[in-house]
PDB file of C-alpha atoms and ligand atoms in Angstrom:
ATOM      1  CA  MET O 251     135.118  90.985 125.734  1.00 70.00           C
ATOM      2  CA  ALA O 252     133.988  90.136 122.195  1.00 71.00           C
ATOM      3  CA  GLN O 253     135.261  87.056 120.339  1.00 73.00           C
ATOM      4  CA  ALA O 254     136.062  86.856 116.630  1.00 68.00           C
ATOM      5  CA  GLN O 255     133.045  84.590 115.994  1.00 83.00           C
ATOM      6  CA  ASP O 256     130.593  86.963 117.710  1.00 93.00           C
ATOM      7  CA  LYS O 257     127.560  87.953 115.668  1.00 97.00           C
ATOM      8  CA  PHE O 258     126.126  91.455 115.761  1.00 98.00           C
ATOM      9  CA  VAL O 259     122.866  92.612 114.187  1.00 98.00           C
ATOM     10  CA  LEU O 260     121.722  96.231 114.368  1.00 98.00           C
ATOM     11  CA  TYR O 261     118.013  97.021 114.051  1.00 98.00           C
ATOM     12  CA  SER O 262     117.942 100.489 112.618  1.00 98.00           C
ATOM     13  CA  ALA O 263     115.956 103.065 110.635  1.00 97.00           C
ATOM     14  CA  ASN O 264     117.693 105.505 108.337  1.00 97.00           C
ATOM     15  CA  ILE O 265     115.797 108.517 109.614  1.00 95.00           C
ATOM     16  CA  CYS O 266     116.544 107.878 113.285  1.00 95.00           C
ATOM     17  CA  PRO O 267     119.388 109.833 114.929  1.00 94.00           C
ATOM     18  CA  PHE O 268     119.368 107.478 117.940  1.00 95.00           C
ATOM     19  CA  ALA O 269     119.881 104.440 115.715  1.00 98.00           C
ATOM     20  CA  GLN O 270     122.638 106.325 113.942  1.00 98.00           C
ATOM     21  CA  ARG O 271     124.572 106.558 117.199  1.00 98.00           C
ATOM     22  CA  ALA O 272     124.788 102.765 117.436  1.00 98.00           C
ATOM     23  CA  TRP O 273     125.500 102.462 113.719  1.00 98.00           C
ATOM     24  CA  LEU O 274     128.352 104.985 113.927  1.00 98.00           C
ATOM     25  CA  ALA O 275     129.859 103.228 116.953  1.00 98.00           C
ATOM     26  CA  LEU O 276     129.875  99.857 115.151  1.00 98.00           C
ATOM     27  CA  LEU O 277     131.511 101.363 112.080  1.00 98.00           C
ATOM     28  CA  TYR O 278     133.994 103.465 114.023  1.00 98.00           C
ATOM     29  CA  LYS O 279     135.152 100.436 115.984  1.00 97.00           C
ATOM     30  CA  GLY O 280     135.345  98.320 112.828  1.00 97.00           C
ATOM     31  CA  VAL O 281     132.866  95.694 114.093  1.00 97.00           C
ATOM     32  CA  ASP O 282     131.498  93.234 111.555  1.00 97.00           C
ATOM     33  CA  PHE O 283     127.704  93.513 111.687  1.00 98.00           C
ATOM     34  CA  GLU O 284     124.507  93.060 109.776  1.00 98.00           C
ATOM     35  CA  ILE O 285     121.950  95.853 109.600  1.00 98.00           C
ATOM     36  CA  LEU O 286     118.174  95.311 109.528  1.00 98.00           C
ATOM     37  CA  THR O 287     116.124  98.286 108.440  1.00 96.00           C
ATOM     38  CA  CYS O 288     112.918  98.646 110.439  1.00 97.00           C
ATOM     39  CA  ASP O 289     109.752 100.394 109.325  1.00 96.00           C
ATOM     40  CA  LEU O 290     108.708 102.760 112.107  1.00 94.00           C
ATOM     41  CA  ASN O 291     105.267 103.423 110.562  1.00 91.00           C
ATOM     42  CA  ASP O 292     104.354  99.796 109.973  1.00 95.00           C
ATOM     43  CA  LYS O 293     106.517  97.796 112.374  1.00 97.00           C
ATOM     44  CA  GLN O 294     107.561  94.363 111.183  1.00 97.00           C
ATOM     45  CA  GLU O 295     107.072  91.366 113.480  1.00 98.00           C
ATOM     46  CA  PHE O 296     110.828  90.669 113.645  1.00 98.00           C
ATOM     47  CA  PHE O 297     111.265  94.210 114.973  1.00 98.00           C
ATOM     48  CA  THR O 298     108.475  94.201 117.588  1.00 98.00           C
ATOM     49  CA  LYS O 299     109.541  90.749 118.809  1.00 98.00           C
ATOM     50  CA  ALA O 300     113.172  91.796 119.146  1.00 98.00           C
ATOM     51  CA  TYR O 301     112.185  94.948 121.010  1.00 98.00           C
ATOM     52  CA  ALA O 302     109.943  93.074 123.462  1.00 98.00           C
ATOM     53  CA  LYS O 303     112.861  90.963 124.622  1.00 97.00           C
ATOM     54  CA  ALA O 304     115.507  93.690 124.599  1.00 98.00           C
ATOM     55  CA  LEU O 305     117.219  94.699 127.798  1.00 98.00           C
ATOM     56  CA  GLY O 306     116.159  98.267 128.566  1.00 97.00           C
ATOM     57  CA  HIS O 307     112.963  98.270 126.485  1.00 98.00           C
ATOM     58  CA  ASP O 308     110.099 100.591 127.289  1.00 97.00           C
ATOM     59  CA  PRO O 309     107.096  98.369 128.114  1.00 96.00           C
ATOM     60  CA  SER O 310     104.659 100.983 126.806  1.00 97.00           C
ATOM     61  CA  SER O 311     106.209 100.882 123.324  1.00 97.00           C
ATOM     62  CA  ASN O 312     105.847  98.165 120.705  1.00 96.00           C
ATOM     63  CA  GLY O 313     109.258  98.916 119.211  1.00 98.00           C
ATOM     64  CA  LYS O 314     112.002 101.508 119.042  1.00 98.00           C
ATOM     65  CA  VAL O 315     115.287 101.568 117.194  1.00 98.00           C
ATOM     66  CA  PRO O 316     118.123 101.028 117.769  1.00 98.00           C
ATOM     67  CA  ILE O 317     118.250  97.445 119.032  1.00 98.00           C
ATOM     68  CA  LEU O 318     121.520  95.530 119.084  1.00 98.00           C
ATOM     69  CA  ASP O 319     121.457  91.744 118.864  1.00 98.00           C
ATOM     70  CA  HIS O 320     124.751  90.327 120.117  1.00 98.00           C
ATOM     71  CA  ASN O 321     124.783  86.529 119.818  1.00 97.00           C
ATOM     72  CA  GLY O 322     121.031  86.414 120.545  1.00 97.00           C
ATOM     73  CA  LYS O 323     121.115  88.874 123.478  1.00 98.00           C
ATOM     74  CA  PHE O 324     119.086  91.973 122.708  1.00 98.00           C
ATOM     75  CA  LEU O 325     119.838  95.448 124.010  1.00 98.00           C
ATOM     76  CA  THR O 326     118.082  98.740 123.311  1.00 98.00           C
ATOM     77  CA  GLU O 327     118.704 102.455 124.123  1.00 98.00           C
ATOM     78  CA  SER O 328     121.278 104.112 121.917  1.00 98.00           C
ATOM     79  CA  LEU O 329     123.719 105.357 124.554  1.00 97.00           C
ATOM     80  CA  ALA O 330     123.678 102.030 126.411  1.00 98.00           C
ATOM     81  CA  ILE O 331     124.505 100.297 123.121  1.00 98.00           C
ATOM     82  CA  VAL O 332     127.412 102.669 122.432  1.00 98.00           C
ATOM     83  CA  ARG O 333     128.790 102.144 125.946  1.00 98.00           C
ATOM     84  CA  TYR O 334     128.311  98.376 125.592  1.00 98.00           C
ATOM     85  CA  LEU O 335     130.307  98.303 122.350  1.00 98.00           C
ATOM     86  CA  ASP O 336     133.060 100.284 124.004  1.00 98.00           C
ATOM     87  CA  LEU O 337     133.169  97.764 126.857  1.00 97.00           C
ATOM     88  CA  LEU O 338     133.292  94.865 124.397  1.00 97.00           C
ATOM     89  CA  PHE O 339     136.084  96.425 122.361  1.00 96.00           C
ATOM     90  CA  PRO O 340     138.075  98.444 124.894  1.00 96.00           C
ATOM     91  CA  ASP O 341     141.313  98.384 122.913  1.00 95.00           C
ATOM     92  CA  THR O 342     139.918  99.356 119.526  1.00 96.00           C
ATOM     93  CA  LYS O 343     139.452 103.096 119.288  1.00 97.00           C
ATOM     94  CA  PRO O 344     138.267 103.612 122.889  1.00 98.00           C
ATOM     95  CA  LEU O 345     135.474 106.145 123.200  1.00 98.00           C
ATOM     96  CA  PHE O 346     136.506 107.391 126.644  1.00 97.00           C
ATOM     97  CA  PRO O 347     139.822 108.609 128.021  1.00 95.00           C
ATOM     98  CA  LYS O 348     141.394 106.392 130.715  1.00 95.00           C
ATOM     99  CA  LYS O 349     141.699 109.076 133.392  1.00 95.00           C
ATOM    100  CA  PRO O 350     138.467 109.147 135.446  1.00 95.00           C
ATOM    101  CA  ILE O 351     138.202 112.942 135.465  1.00 92.00           C
ATOM    102  CA  ASP O 352     138.585 113.078 131.662  1.00 92.00           C
ATOM    103  CA  ARG O 353     136.006 110.335 131.273  1.00 94.00           C
ATOM    104  CA  VAL O 354     133.567 112.297 133.408  1.00 93.00           C
ATOM    105  CA  ALA O 355     134.252 115.393 131.286  1.00 91.00           C
ATOM    106  CA  VAL O 356     133.185 113.461 128.155  1.00 93.00           C
ATOM    107  CA  GLU O 357     130.036 112.219 129.937  1.00 94.00           C
ATOM    108  CA  LEU O 358     129.227 115.757 131.083  1.00 91.00           C
ATOM    109  CA  ILE O 359     129.632 117.428 127.692  1.00 89.00           C
ATOM    110  CA  THR O 360     127.459 114.682 126.187  1.00 91.00           C
ATOM    111  CA  GLU O 361     124.752 115.250 128.762  1.00 89.00           C
ATOM    112  CA  PHE O 362     124.959 118.996 128.201  1.00 84.00           C
ATOM    113  CA  ALA O 363     124.659 118.513 124.444  1.00 83.00           C
ATOM    114  CA  GLY O 364     121.476 116.566 125.125  1.00 83.00           C
ATOM    115  CA  GLY O 365     119.982 120.037 125.538  1.00 77.00           C
ATOM    116  CA  VAL O 366     120.787 120.666 121.877  1.00 69.00           C
ATOM    117  CA  VAL O 367     118.882 117.535 120.954  1.00 67.00           C
ATOM    118  CA  GLY O 368     115.825 118.471 122.967  1.00 74.00           C
ATOM    119  CA  GLY O 369     116.043 122.062 121.777  1.00 74.00           C
ATOM    120  CA  PHE O 370     116.236 121.064 118.140  1.00 70.00           C
ATOM    121  CA  TYR O 371     113.101 118.936 118.314  1.00 71.00           C
ATOM    122  CA  GLY O 372     111.430 121.613 120.407  1.00 77.00           C
ATOM    123  CA  VAL O 373     111.926 124.124 117.557  1.00 73.00           C
ATOM    124  CA  LEU O 374     110.688 121.594 115.012  1.00 71.00           C
ATOM    125  CA  SER O 375     107.473 120.863 116.842  1.00 72.00           C
ATOM    126  CA  GLU O 376     106.609 124.355 118.154  1.00 76.00           C
ATOM    127  CA  LYS O 377     103.693 125.846 116.247  1.00 74.00           C
ATOM    128  CA  ASP O 378     103.442 129.107 118.200  1.00 80.00           C
ATOM    129  CA  ASP O 379     105.622 131.789 116.525  1.00 76.00           C
ATOM    130  CA  GLN O 380     106.758 133.583 119.653  1.00 84.00           C
ATOM    131  CA  LYS O 381     107.548 130.424 121.563  1.00 83.00           C
ATOM    132  CA  ARG O 382     109.471 129.121 118.564  1.00 75.00           C
ATOM    133  CA  GLN O 383     111.636 132.252 118.518  1.00 75.00           C
ATOM    134  CA  GLU O 384     112.409 131.738 122.214  1.00 80.00           C
ATOM    135  CA  LYS O 385     113.289 128.094 121.645  1.00 76.00           C
ATOM    136  CA  LYS O 386     115.549 129.031 118.736  1.00 70.00           C
ATOM    137  CA  LYS O 387     117.502 131.344 121.025  1.00 71.00           C
ATOM    138  CA  GLN O 388     117.865 128.623 123.652  1.00 70.00           C
ATOM    139  CA  LEU O 389     119.095 126.188 121.030  1.00 66.00           C
ATOM    140  CA  LYS O 390     121.881 128.574 120.081  1.00 62.00           C
ATOM    141  CA  GLY O 391     122.831 129.015 123.713  1.00 58.00           C
ATOM    142  CA  ASN O 392     123.237 125.279 124.038  1.00 57.00           C
ATOM    143  CA  CYS O 393     125.686 124.881 121.170  1.00 55.00           C
ATOM    144  CA  GLU O 394     128.879 125.898 122.972  1.00 57.00           C
ATOM    145  CA  ILE O 395     131.604 123.272 122.991  1.00 62.00           C
ATOM    146  CA  SER O 396     135.233 123.307 124.046  1.00 63.00           C
ATOM    147  CA  LYS O 397     137.838 125.537 122.376  1.00 67.00           C
ATOM    148  CA  GLU O 398     140.381 123.058 121.001  1.00 74.00           C
ATOM    149  CA  GLY O 399     139.561 120.837 118.138  1.00 82.00           C
ATOM    150  CA  PRO O 400     138.511 119.561 115.864  1.00 91.00           C
ATOM    151  CA  PHE O 401     136.879 117.148 118.325  1.00 92.00           C
ATOM    152  CA  TYR O 402     136.115 117.523 122.008  1.00 90.00           C
ATOM    153  CA  LEU O 403     139.304 115.670 122.951  1.00 91.00           C
ATOM    154  CA  GLY O 404     141.347 117.253 120.177  1.00 91.00           C
ATOM    155  CA  ASP O 405     142.206 114.700 117.480  1.00 92.00           C
ATOM    156  CA  GLN O 406     140.462 111.817 119.234  1.00 94.00           C
ATOM    157  CA  ILE O 407     136.843 110.968 118.514  1.00 96.00           C
ATOM    158  CA  SER O 408     134.908 110.151 121.673  1.00 96.00           C
ATOM    159  CA  PHE O 409     131.526 109.073 122.983  1.00 97.00           C
ATOM    160  CA  PHE O 410     130.467 112.727 122.726  1.00 95.00           C
ATOM    161  CA  GLU O 411     130.936 112.850 118.939  1.00 96.00           C
ATOM    162  CA  ILE O 412     129.106 109.537 118.400  1.00 97.00           C
ATOM    163  CA  ALA O 413     126.229 110.619 120.641  1.00 96.00           C
ATOM    164  CA  THR O 414     125.832 114.142 119.289  1.00 93.00           C
ATOM    165  CA  PHE O 415     126.725 114.141 115.596  1.00 94.00           C
ATOM    166  CA  PRO O 416     123.495 112.514 114.290  1.00 95.00           C
ATOM    167  CA  PHE O 417     121.454 115.335 115.792  1.00 90.00           C
ATOM    168  CA  VAL O 418     123.632 118.160 114.503  1.00 89.00           C
ATOM    169  CA  ASP O 419     123.592 116.411 111.110  1.00 93.00           C
ATOM    170  CA  ARG O 420     119.818 116.952 111.043  1.00 90.00           C
ATOM    171  CA  PHE O 421     119.908 120.688 111.849  1.00 84.00           C
ATOM    172  CA  ILE O 422     119.563 121.469 108.132  1.00 85.00           C
ATOM    173  CA  VAL O 423     116.051 120.055 108.179  1.00 83.00           C
ATOM    174  CA  ASN O 424     114.858 122.968 110.255  1.00 78.00           C
ATOM    175  CA  GLU O 425     115.032 125.586 107.495  1.00 79.00           C
ATOM    176  CA  PHE O 426     112.876 123.535 105.154  1.00 82.00           C
ATOM    177  CA  LEU O 427     110.052 122.668 107.501  1.00 76.00           C
ATOM    178  CA  PHE O 428     108.488 126.045 108.112  1.00 72.00           C
ATOM    179  CA  GLU O 429     107.362 129.060 106.167  1.00 70.00           C
ATOM    180  CA  LYS O 430     110.264 131.269 105.093  1.00 68.00           C
ATOM    181  CA  GLY O 431     111.825 133.050 108.054  1.00 64.00           C
ATOM    182  CA  GLN O 432     110.299 130.768 110.689  1.00 68.00           C
ATOM    183  CA  GLY O 433     112.837 127.976 110.679  1.00 71.00           C
ATOM    184  CA  MET O 434     116.527 128.425 111.375  1.00 75.00           C
ATOM    185  CA  THR O 435     118.945 128.072 108.480  1.00 79.00           C
ATOM    186  CA  LEU O 436     122.032 125.930 108.896  1.00 81.00           C
ATOM    187  CA  GLU O 437     124.095 129.130 108.804  1.00 82.00           C
ATOM    188  CA  GLU O 438     122.028 130.542 111.662  1.00 78.00           C
ATOM    189  CA  CYS O 439     122.467 127.339 113.665  1.00 76.00           C
ATOM    190  CA  PHE O 440     126.225 127.797 113.493  1.00 79.00           C
ATOM    191  CA  GLU O 441     126.255 131.621 113.651  1.00 78.00           C
ATOM    192  CA  GLY O 442     128.671 132.858 116.299  1.00 75.00           C
ATOM    193  CA  ASN O 443     129.874 129.323 116.882  1.00 77.00           C
ATOM    194  CA  ASP O 444     132.710 128.571 114.477  1.00 82.00           C
ATOM    195  CA  ARG O 445     133.938 125.908 116.854  1.00 83.00           C
ATOM    196  CA  LEU O 446     130.752 123.861 116.442  1.00 83.00           C
ATOM    197  CA  LYS O 447     130.818 124.366 112.676  1.00 87.00           C
ATOM    198  CA  HIS O 448     134.434 123.222 112.492  1.00 90.00           C
ATOM    199  CA  TRP O 449     133.583 120.160 114.636  1.00 92.00           C
ATOM    200  CA  TYR O 450     130.675 119.281 112.361  1.00 93.00           C
ATOM    201  CA  GLU O 451     132.661 119.720 109.131  1.00 95.00           C
ATOM    202  CA  ALA O 452     135.531 117.587 110.476  1.00 96.00           C
ATOM    203  CA  LEU O 453     133.151 114.776 111.403  1.00 97.00           C
ATOM    204  CA  LYS O 454     131.414 114.840 108.024  1.00 97.00           C
ATOM    205  CA  LYS O 455     134.769 114.004 106.412  1.00 98.00           C
ATOM    206  CA  GLN O 456     135.303 110.888 108.548  1.00 98.00           C
ATOM    207  CA  PRO O 457     135.018 107.619 106.583  1.00 98.00           C
ATOM    208  CA  PHE O 458     132.690 106.007 109.150  1.00 98.00           C
ATOM    209  CA  VAL O 459     130.297 108.960 108.881  1.00 98.00           C
ATOM    210  CA  GLN O 460     130.501 108.923 105.093  1.00 98.00           C
ATOM    211  CA  ALA O 461     129.684 105.205 105.092  1.00 98.00           C
ATOM    212  CA  VAL O 462     126.411 105.897 106.918  1.00 98.00           C
ATOM    213  CA  HIS O 463     125.545 108.734 104.534  1.00 98.00           C
ATOM    214  CA  ALA O 464     126.355 106.596 101.489  1.00 98.00           C
ATOM    215  CA  LYS O 465     124.079 103.766 102.634  1.00 98.00           C
ATOM    216  CA  ILE O 466     121.196 106.148 103.335  1.00 98.00           C
ATOM    217  CA  VAL O 467     121.599 107.699  99.871  1.00 98.00           C
ATOM    218  CA  LYS O 468     121.709 104.240  98.280  1.00 98.00           C
ATOM    219  CA  ASP O 469     118.669 102.941 100.204  1.00 97.00           C
ATOM    220  CA  SER O 470     116.567 106.062  99.630  1.00 97.00           C
ATOM    221  CA  GLY O 471     117.481 106.827  96.021  1.00 97.00           C
ATOM    222  CA  GLU O 472     117.749 110.514  97.003  1.00 98.00           C
ATOM    223  CA  LYS O 473     120.589 112.711  95.715  1.00 97.00           C
ATOM    224  CA  THR O 474     121.976 113.484  99.156  1.00 97.00           C
ATOM    225  CA  VAL O 475     121.372 112.360 102.701  1.00 97.00           C
ATOM    226  CA  TYR O 476     119.929 115.811 103.421  1.00 95.00           C
ATOM    227  CA  ASP O 477     117.277 115.460 100.705  1.00 95.00           C
ATOM    228  CA  PHE O 478     116.257 112.258 102.468  1.00 96.00           C
ATOM    229  CA  PHE O 479     116.167 113.847 105.933  1.00 94.00           C
ATOM    230  CA  ILE O 480     114.177 116.857 104.709  1.00 91.00           C
ATOM    231  CA  LYS O 481     111.583 114.716 102.940  1.00 92.00           C
ATOM    232  CA  GLN O 482     111.163 112.401 105.913  1.00 91.00           C
ATOM    233  CA  TYR O 483     110.905 115.140 108.516  1.00 85.00           C
ATOM    234  CA  LYS O 484     108.362 117.007 106.384  1.00 84.00           C
ATOM    235  CA  GLU O 485     106.175 113.897 106.535  1.00 82.00           C
ATOM    236  CA  TYR O 486     106.773 113.676 110.285  1.00 74.00           C
ATOM    237  CA  ALA O 487     105.871 117.371 110.778  1.00 70.00           C
ATOM    238  CA  LYS O 488     102.633 116.920 108.791  1.00 73.00           C
ATOM    239  CA  LYS O 489     101.496 114.156 111.128  1.00 69.00           C
ATOM    240  CA  ARG O 490     101.988 116.210 114.285  1.00 61.00           C
TER     241      ARG O 490
HETATM  242  N1  LIG W 778     115.841 106.752 124.063  1.00 51.75           N
HETATM  243  C1  LIG W 778     115.865 105.960 122.863  1.00 51.75           C
HETATM  244  C2  LIG W 778     115.061 106.663 121.779  1.00 51.75           C
HETATM  245  C3  LIG W 778     114.888 105.816 120.525  1.00 51.75           C
HETATM  246  C4  LIG W 778     113.758 106.355 119.650  1.00 51.75           C
HETATM  247  O1  LIG W 778     112.934 107.204 120.084  1.00 51.75           O
HETATM  248  N2  LIG W 778     113.693 105.875 118.415  1.00 51.75           N
HETATM  249  C5  LIG W 778     112.583 106.263 117.569  1.00 51.75           C
HETATM  250  C6  LIG W 778     113.035 106.616 116.148  1.00 51.75           C
HETATM  251  S1  LIG W 778     114.062 108.062 116.089  1.00 51.75           S
HETATM  252  C7  LIG W 778     111.638 105.097 117.400  1.00 51.75           C
HETATM  253  O2  LIG W 778     112.051 103.977 117.201  1.00 51.75           O
HETATM  254  N3  LIG W 778     110.347 105.375 117.454  1.00 51.75           N
HETATM  255  C8  LIG W 778     109.329 104.406 117.230  1.00 51.75           C
HETATM  256  C9  LIG W 778     108.185 104.565 118.165  1.00 51.75           C
HETATM  257  O3  LIG W 778     108.347 105.210 119.214  1.00 51.75           O
HETATM  258  O4  LIG W 778     107.108 104.042 117.858  1.00 51.75           O
HETATM  259  C10 LIG W 778     117.318 105.740 122.436  1.00 51.75           C
HETATM  260  O5  LIG W 778     118.174 106.544 122.830  1.00 51.75           O
HETATM  261  O6  LIG W 778     117.595 104.737 121.769  1.00 51.75           O
END
């Protein structure tokens, strides 16, 4: 368990939805931490060195965010970091229900929603028109979540929300990346799925989510977090 004098440093990048998972978990749990912004296009030495010694790092990569430094122990992989924080702070806003079957349900919905993540990036990177249309349909099919709300467990935020929100928060990018009519609008992403829309809107109002948005706006100088995402992903799409 964590001690009051523990030191946490998050290596992050504002564009990265994976890093945002770890960032959200730290804020949601009220952990005191420092954040280091990494440049993914021109990786700083402090970043590559931290990554090389992080538990769970990919040896074929010279650096990925997020990385969590906890008292000099480095850990990478966003979902491992979120689980780790939950283990360190089990009594502060737990991210899993206590009952094993309910815990497994949260793990399963999160895994299922991983299809949304893959699907979203699949639409973004697909250059063939017909294939893109097919992928758009699959993405919609993957957006079903449970009936009650606003969150998966009702009023309680869980691992699922922390893991999934950053990706849904970037759906808007899709409509600005392609020629008119090729990308999906935000309305289309949520069409026929009021439950997902309601979930998303409720999360956007949460103070820990707003804190992330506010820092990105401040760092980037853009008017909104979405202006920042759109600009950054346009650059990313150009390079592909
Ligand atoms: N599976 C990793 C993915 C992390 C990841 O791909 N991060 C990207 C930014 S969104 C990155 O750092 N890319 C740098 C690179 O691959 O060179 C996680 O869940 O943390």
